[in-house]
Coordinates of C-alpha atoms and ligand atoms in Angstrom, one line a residue:
X1 CA 26.7 83.1 -72.5
X2 CA 29.8 81.7 -74.2
X3 CA 29.8 78.2 -72.6
X4 CA 27.7 76.6 -69.9
X5 CA 30.2 75.1 -67.6
X6 CA 29.2 75.9 -64.0
X7 CA 25.9 76.5 -62.3
X8 CA 27.5 79.3 -60.4
X9 CA 28.2 81.3 -63.6
X10 CA 24.5 82.0 -64.1
X11 CA 22.9 85.2 -62.7
X12 CA 19.4 85.3 -61.5
X13 CA 18.4 87.3 -64.6
X14 CA 20.0 84.6 -66.9
X15 CA 18.1 81.9 -65.0
X16 CA 14.8 83.6 -65.4
X17 CA 15.3 84.4 -69.0
X18 CA 16.2 80.7 -69.7
X19 CA 13.0 79.6 -67.9
X20 CA 11.0 82.1 -70.0
X21 CA 12.5 80.7 -73.2
X22 CA 12.0 77.1 -72.0
X23 CA 8.4 77.9 -71.4
X24 CA 8.0 79.1 -75.0
X25 CA 9.6 75.9 -76.2
X26 CA 7.4 73.6 -74.0
X27 CA 4.5 73.4 -76.5
X28 CA 6.9 72.4 -79.2
X29 CA 8.1 69.5 -77.1
X30 CA 4.5 68.5 -76.0
X31 CA 3.2 68.6 -79.5
X32 CA 6.3 66.9 -80.8
X33 CA 7.0 69.6 -83.4
X34 CA 10.2 70.7 -85.0
X35 CA 11.3 74.3 -85.5
X36 CA 13.7 75.7 -88.1
X37 CA 15.6 77.8 -85.6
X38 CA 18.8 75.7 -85.7
X39 CA 18.7 74.7 -89.3
X40 CA 22.2 74.0 -90.6
X41 CA 23.7 73.7 -87.1
X42 CA 25.2 70.6 -85.5
X43 CA 25.4 69.4 -81.9
X44 CA 28.1 66.9 -80.9
X45 CA 27.4 64.9 -77.8
X46 CA 30.6 63.4 -76.3
X47 CA 29.7 61.1 -73.4
X48 CA 32.4 59.4 -71.3
X49 CA 29.9 58.2 -68.7
X50 CA 26.6 56.2 -69.0
X51 CA 23.5 58.3 -69.7
X52 CA 19.9 57.7 -70.8
X53 CA 18.1 61.0 -70.2
X54 CA 20.8 63.7 -70.5
X55 CA 22.2 62.6 -73.9
X56 CA 18.8 61.9 -75.5
X57 CA 17.5 65.1 -74.0
X58 CA 20.2 67.2 -75.5
X59 CA 19.8 65.4 -78.8
X60 CA 16.0 65.7 -78.9
X61 CA 16.4 69.4 -78.0
X62 CA 18.7 70.0 -80.9
X63 CA 16.5 68.0 -83.3
X64 CA 13.3 69.9 -82.2
X65 CA 15.2 73.2 -82.8
X66 CA 15.7 72.0 -86.3
X67 CA 19.4 71.2 -86.1
X68 CA 21.3 67.9 -86.5
X69 CA 23.3 65.7 -84.1
X70 CA 26.5 63.8 -84.1
X71 CA 27.0 61.6 -81.1
X72 CA 29.5 59.3 -79.4
X73 CA 27.9 57.8 -76.2
X74 CA 30.9 55.6 -75.6
X75 CA 33.8 58.0 -75.8
X76 CA 35.9 56.2 -73.2
X77 CA 35.8 52.9 -75.2
X78 CA 35.6 54.0 -78.8
X79 CA 37.0 57.5 -79.3
X80 CA 40.7 58.4 -79.8
X81 CA 40.7 59.1 -76.0
X82 CA 41.4 55.4 -75.9
X83 CA 44.6 56.0 -77.9
X84 CA 45.6 58.7 -75.5
X85 CA 44.2 61.8 -77.2
X86 CA 43.8 64.8 -74.9
X87 CA 40.5 66.6 -74.3
X88 CA 42.1 69.8 -75.6
X89 CA 42.8 68.1 -79.0
X90 CA 39.3 66.5 -78.9
X91 CA 37.8 70.0 -78.4
X92 CA 39.8 71.6 -81.2
X93 CA 38.9 68.7 -83.6
X94 CA 35.2 68.4 -82.8
X95 CA 34.8 72.2 -83.1
X96 CA 35.4 71.7 -86.8
X97 CA 32.4 69.4 -87.2
X98 CA 30.0 70.8 -84.7
X99 CA 28.6 74.2 -83.7
X100 CA 28.0 73.3 -80.1
X101 CA 29.4 70.5 -77.9
X102 CA 27.8 68.7 -74.9
X103 CA 30.3 66.8 -72.7
X104 CA 29.7 64.3 -69.9
X105 CA 32.9 63.1 -68.1
X106 CA 33.6 61.3 -64.8
X107 CA 36.4 63.7 -64.0
X108 CA 35.5 67.2 -62.8
X109 CA 38.5 68.8 -64.6
X110 CA 37.7 67.4 -68.1
X111 CA 35.2 70.0 -69.1
X112 CA 37.8 72.8 -68.6
X113 CA 40.4 71.0 -70.7
X114 CA 37.9 70.5 -73.5
X115 CA 36.9 74.2 -73.4
X116 CA 40.5 75.2 -73.8
X117 CA 40.6 73.5 -77.1
X118 CA 37.1 74.1 -78.3
X119 CA 36.3 76.9 -80.7
X120 CA 32.6 76.6 -80.3
X121 CA 30.3 76.7 -77.2
X122 CA 30.5 73.8 -74.8
X123 CA 27.8 72.7 -72.4
X124 CA 28.5 70.6 -69.3
X125 CA 26.4 67.4 -69.2
X126 CA 27.8 66.4 -65.8
X127 CA 31.4 66.6 -64.7
X128 CA 32.1 64.0 -62.1
X129 CA 30.5 64.6 -58.7
X130 CA 30.9 68.4 -59.2
X131 CA 28.2 70.0 -61.3
X132 CA 25.3 69.2 -63.7
X133 CA 24.0 72.7 -64.6
X134 CA 21.3 71.7 -67.2
X135 CA 19.8 69.1 -64.8
X136 CA 19.8 71.7 -62.0
X137 CA 18.2 74.2 -64.3
X138 CA 15.5 71.7 -65.4
X139 CA 14.8 70.9 -61.7
X140 CA 14.3 74.6 -60.9
X141 CA 12.2 75.0 -64.0
X142 CA 10.0 72.1 -62.8
X143 CA 9.7 73.7 -59.4
X144 CA 8.6 76.9 -61.0
X145 CA 6.1 75.2 -63.3
X146 CA 4.6 73.2 -60.4
X147 CA 4.8 75.6 -57.5
X148 CA 4.6 78.9 -59.4
X149 CA 7.6 80.3 -57.4
X150 CA 11.2 79.7 -56.5
X151 CA 11.1 81.9 -53.3
X152 CA 9.7 81.0 -49.9
X153 CA 10.0 77.2 -50.1
X154 CA 11.2 74.5 -47.8
X155 CA 13.4 72.2 -49.9
X156 CA 14.5 68.8 -48.7
X157 CA 17.4 67.2 -50.4
X158 CA 17.6 63.5 -49.8
X159 CA 20.2 60.8 -50.6
X160 CA 23.8 60.8 -51.5
X161 CA 24.4 64.6 -51.0
X162 CA 28.2 64.1 -51.0
X163 CA 28.5 62.7 -54.5
X164 CA 25.3 63.9 -56.3
X165 CA 26.3 66.6 -58.8
X166 CA 22.7 67.3 -59.2
X167 CA 22.0 68.6 -55.7
X168 CA 25.3 70.6 -55.8
X169 CA 24.0 72.3 -59.0
X170 CA 20.6 72.9 -57.3
X171 CA 22.2 74.6 -54.3
X172 CA 24.1 77.0 -56.6
X173 CA 21.1 77.8 -58.6
X174 CA 18.7 78.1 -55.7
X175 CA 21.0 80.5 -54.0
X176 CA 19.7 83.3 -56.2
X177 CA 16.2 83.1 -54.6
X178 CA 15.0 84.2 -51.2
X179 CA 13.3 82.9 -48.0
X180 CA 14.4 79.3 -48.7
X181 CA 14.8 76.7 -46.0
X182 CA 16.9 73.6 -46.7
X183 CA 16.7 70.3 -45.0
X184 CA 19.6 68.1 -46.0
X185 CA 18.9 64.4 -45.4
X186 CA 21.8 61.9 -45.8
X187 CA 23.7 59.3 -43.9
X188 CA 26.5 60.8 -41.8
X189 CA 29.2 59.7 -44.4
X190 CA 27.3 61.2 -47.4
X191 CA 26.6 64.7 -46.1
X192 CA 26.5 67.7 -48.4
X193 CA 30.1 69.1 -48.8
X194 CA 30.5 71.9 -46.2
X195 CA 31.3 74.5 -49.0
X196 CA 27.7 74.3 -50.2
X197 CA 26.2 74.4 -46.6
X198 CA 28.3 77.5 -45.8
X199 CA 27.4 79.1 -49.1
X200 CA 23.6 78.7 -48.3
X201 CA 24.0 79.9 -44.8
X202 CA 25.9 82.9 -45.9
X203 CA 23.0 83.8 -48.2
X204 CA 20.9 83.8 -45.0
X205 CA 19.0 80.5 -45.6
X206 CA 18.1 78.2 -42.7
X207 CA 19.9 74.9 -43.2
X208 CA 19.2 71.8 -41.2
X209 CA 21.2 68.6 -41.6
X210 CA 19.6 65.3 -40.5
X211 CA 19.7 61.6 -41.1
X212 CA 15.9 61.3 -40.5
X213 CA 13.8 61.3 -43.7
X214 CA 10.5 61.7 -41.9
X215 CA 11.5 65.1 -40.4
X216 CA 12.0 66.4 -43.9
X217 CA 8.9 64.7 -45.4
X218 CA 6.5 66.5 -43.0
X219 CA 8.0 69.9 -43.6
X220 CA 9.0 70.2 -47.2
X221 CA 7.3 71.8 -50.2
X222 CA 9.9 70.2 -52.6
X223 CA 11.6 66.9 -52.0
X224 CA 14.6 66.6 -54.2
X225 CA 15.6 63.0 -54.1
X226 CA 18.7 61.3 -55.5
X227 CA 20.1 57.8 -55.7
X228 CA 23.2 56.6 -53.8
X229 CA 25.8 57.2 -56.5
X230 CA 27.4 53.7 -56.6
X231 CA 30.1 54.6 -59.2
X232 CA 31.6 57.3 -57.0
X233 CA 32.5 55.0 -54.0
X234 CA 36.1 53.8 -53.5
X235 CA 34.9 50.2 -53.0
X236 CA 31.8 48.1 -53.5
X237 CA 31.8 47.4 -49.7
X238 CA 31.6 51.2 -49.1
X239 CA 28.6 51.4 -51.4
X240 CA 26.8 48.5 -49.8
X241 CA 27.0 50.2 -46.4
X242 CA 24.7 52.9 -47.8
X243 CA 22.6 51.1 -50.4
X244 CA 18.9 51.2 -49.8
X245 CA 19.3 53.7 -46.9
X246 CA 16.3 55.7 -48.0
X247 CA 13.5 54.1 -49.9
X248 CA 10.4 56.2 -50.7
X249 CA 7.2 54.3 -50.3
X250 CA 3.5 55.2 -50.5
X251 CA 3.4 54.9 -46.7
X252 CA 6.2 57.5 -46.3
X253 CA 4.5 59.8 -48.9
X254 CA 1.5 59.9 -46.6
X255 CA 3.5 62.0 -44.2
X256 CA 4.2 64.7 -46.8
X257 CA 2.1 67.8 -47.5
X258 CA -0.7 67.3 -50.1
X259 CA 0.9 69.9 -52.3
X260 CA 4.5 68.9 -52.0
X261 CA 6.3 67.8 -55.1
X262 CA 8.8 65.0 -55.5
X263 CA 11.6 65.5 -58.0
X264 CA 14.4 63.2 -58.9
X265 CA 16.9 63.3 -61.9
X266 CA 16.7 59.5 -62.2
X267 CA 17.9 56.8 -62.8
X268 CA 15.8 55.0 -60.3
X269 CA 17.6 52.1 -58.6
X270 CA 16.0 51.1 -55.4
X271 CA 15.3 54.4 -53.8
X272 CA 11.7 55.0 -55.0
X273 CA 9.1 52.2 -54.8
X274 CA 7.4 51.9 -58.2
X275 CA 4.0 52.3 -56.5
X276 CA 4.9 56.0 -55.8
X277 CA 4.7 56.7 -59.5
X278 CA 1.0 57.0 -59.5
X279 CA 1.1 59.6 -56.7
X280 CA 0.2 63.0 -58.4
X281 CA 3.0 64.6 -56.3
X282 CA 5.7 62.5 -58.1
X283 CA 7.1 64.7 -60.9
X284 CA 10.2 62.7 -61.9
X285 CA 8.7 61.6 -65.3
X286 CA 7.3 65.1 -66.0
X287 CA 10.7 66.5 -65.6
X288 CA 11.9 64.7 -68.7
X289 CA 9.7 66.9 -70.9
X290 CA 10.7 70.0 -69.1
X291 CA 14.4 69.0 -69.6
X292 CA 14.0 69.0 -73.4
X293 CA 12.4 72.4 -73.4
X294 CA 15.1 73.7 -71.0
X295 CA 17.9 72.3 -73.1
X296 CA 16.4 73.9 -76.2
X297 CA 16.6 77.2 -74.4
X298 CA 20.2 76.6 -73.4
X299 CA 21.3 75.5 -76.9
X300 CA 19.5 78.4 -78.5
X301 CA 21.2 80.8 -76.1
X302 CA 24.7 79.3 -76.7
X303 CA 24.3 79.4 -80.5
X304 CA 22.8 82.9 -80.4
X305 CA 19.6 81.8 -82.1
X306 CA 16.7 84.3 -81.8
Ligands
NCD1 C1 22.0 62.3 -62.9 C2 23.5 62.3 -63.2 O1 23.9 61.8 -64.2 O2 24.2 63.0 -62.4 N1 21.2 61.8 -63.9 C3 20.8 62.5 -64.9 O3 21.5 63.3 -65.5 N2 19.5 62.4 -65.3 C4 21.7 61.7 -61.6 C5 22.2 60.3 -61.3 O4 22.9 59.7 -62.0 O5 21.8 59.9 -60.2

């Protein structure tokens, strides 16, 4: 793997071997240890969009591998991008400081421009509404850890399916598995882009689209939840039309199977009531740890560390 740009670039074999590697790294994360695998290597995190988890997760992963980190979490405001520097030039320049680069950017195209200039591996930390491969990977890794399989599952995706790059990545990655049933729950105006629905149907999966959350809750093994993505709307008024449309509460959770799992990339805004946190089926904070192990696996793979 030269770069990790798109979820669709990964084969089933590559997914499974990343999950194996992440599993090996999990005790290092849980025991808060540090390896020497990446000694002498540097990760640069270039973030043009807000982030809590993804940036810290990449950086923690690099530090636990034994490497170092240089970071700019406010590229838009404080990097030379503000003076008009291209992403191509940024990529060529940062490649001379760092051995691997993680980029987050509000525009889907930006990662491709950076890769053109980069002379070291680049990993996509979220490109606009399009893709967020490492989040999708850590979500599947969590499903595998919790359910013991990635085949034969009913997966409900709930929320802003139009703008959430995370659910788009999940669709691409899940398409490698078999006997999956998808229930896509969103308001009419925030439906999953048809290209993903068609792709899943062409793989032979059953796909149901609905606005009714309770239909999905009763049937699903995995509930993949996501917030309404405020920053992707053309106007505040448009966002307000959809704000708070689905709010998970303990009462709603009673409708779900006892062994279902609830995953969410977070941040939480108003879409999960805090009293759901104590439900053992809520896995969104456990995902954080899995994310570090998974990103250790991705960084090790990109840097060719054995
Ligand atoms: C997600 C993102 O940035 O796309 N968050 C994350 O990476 N943990 C989801 C979101 O912002 O809703």
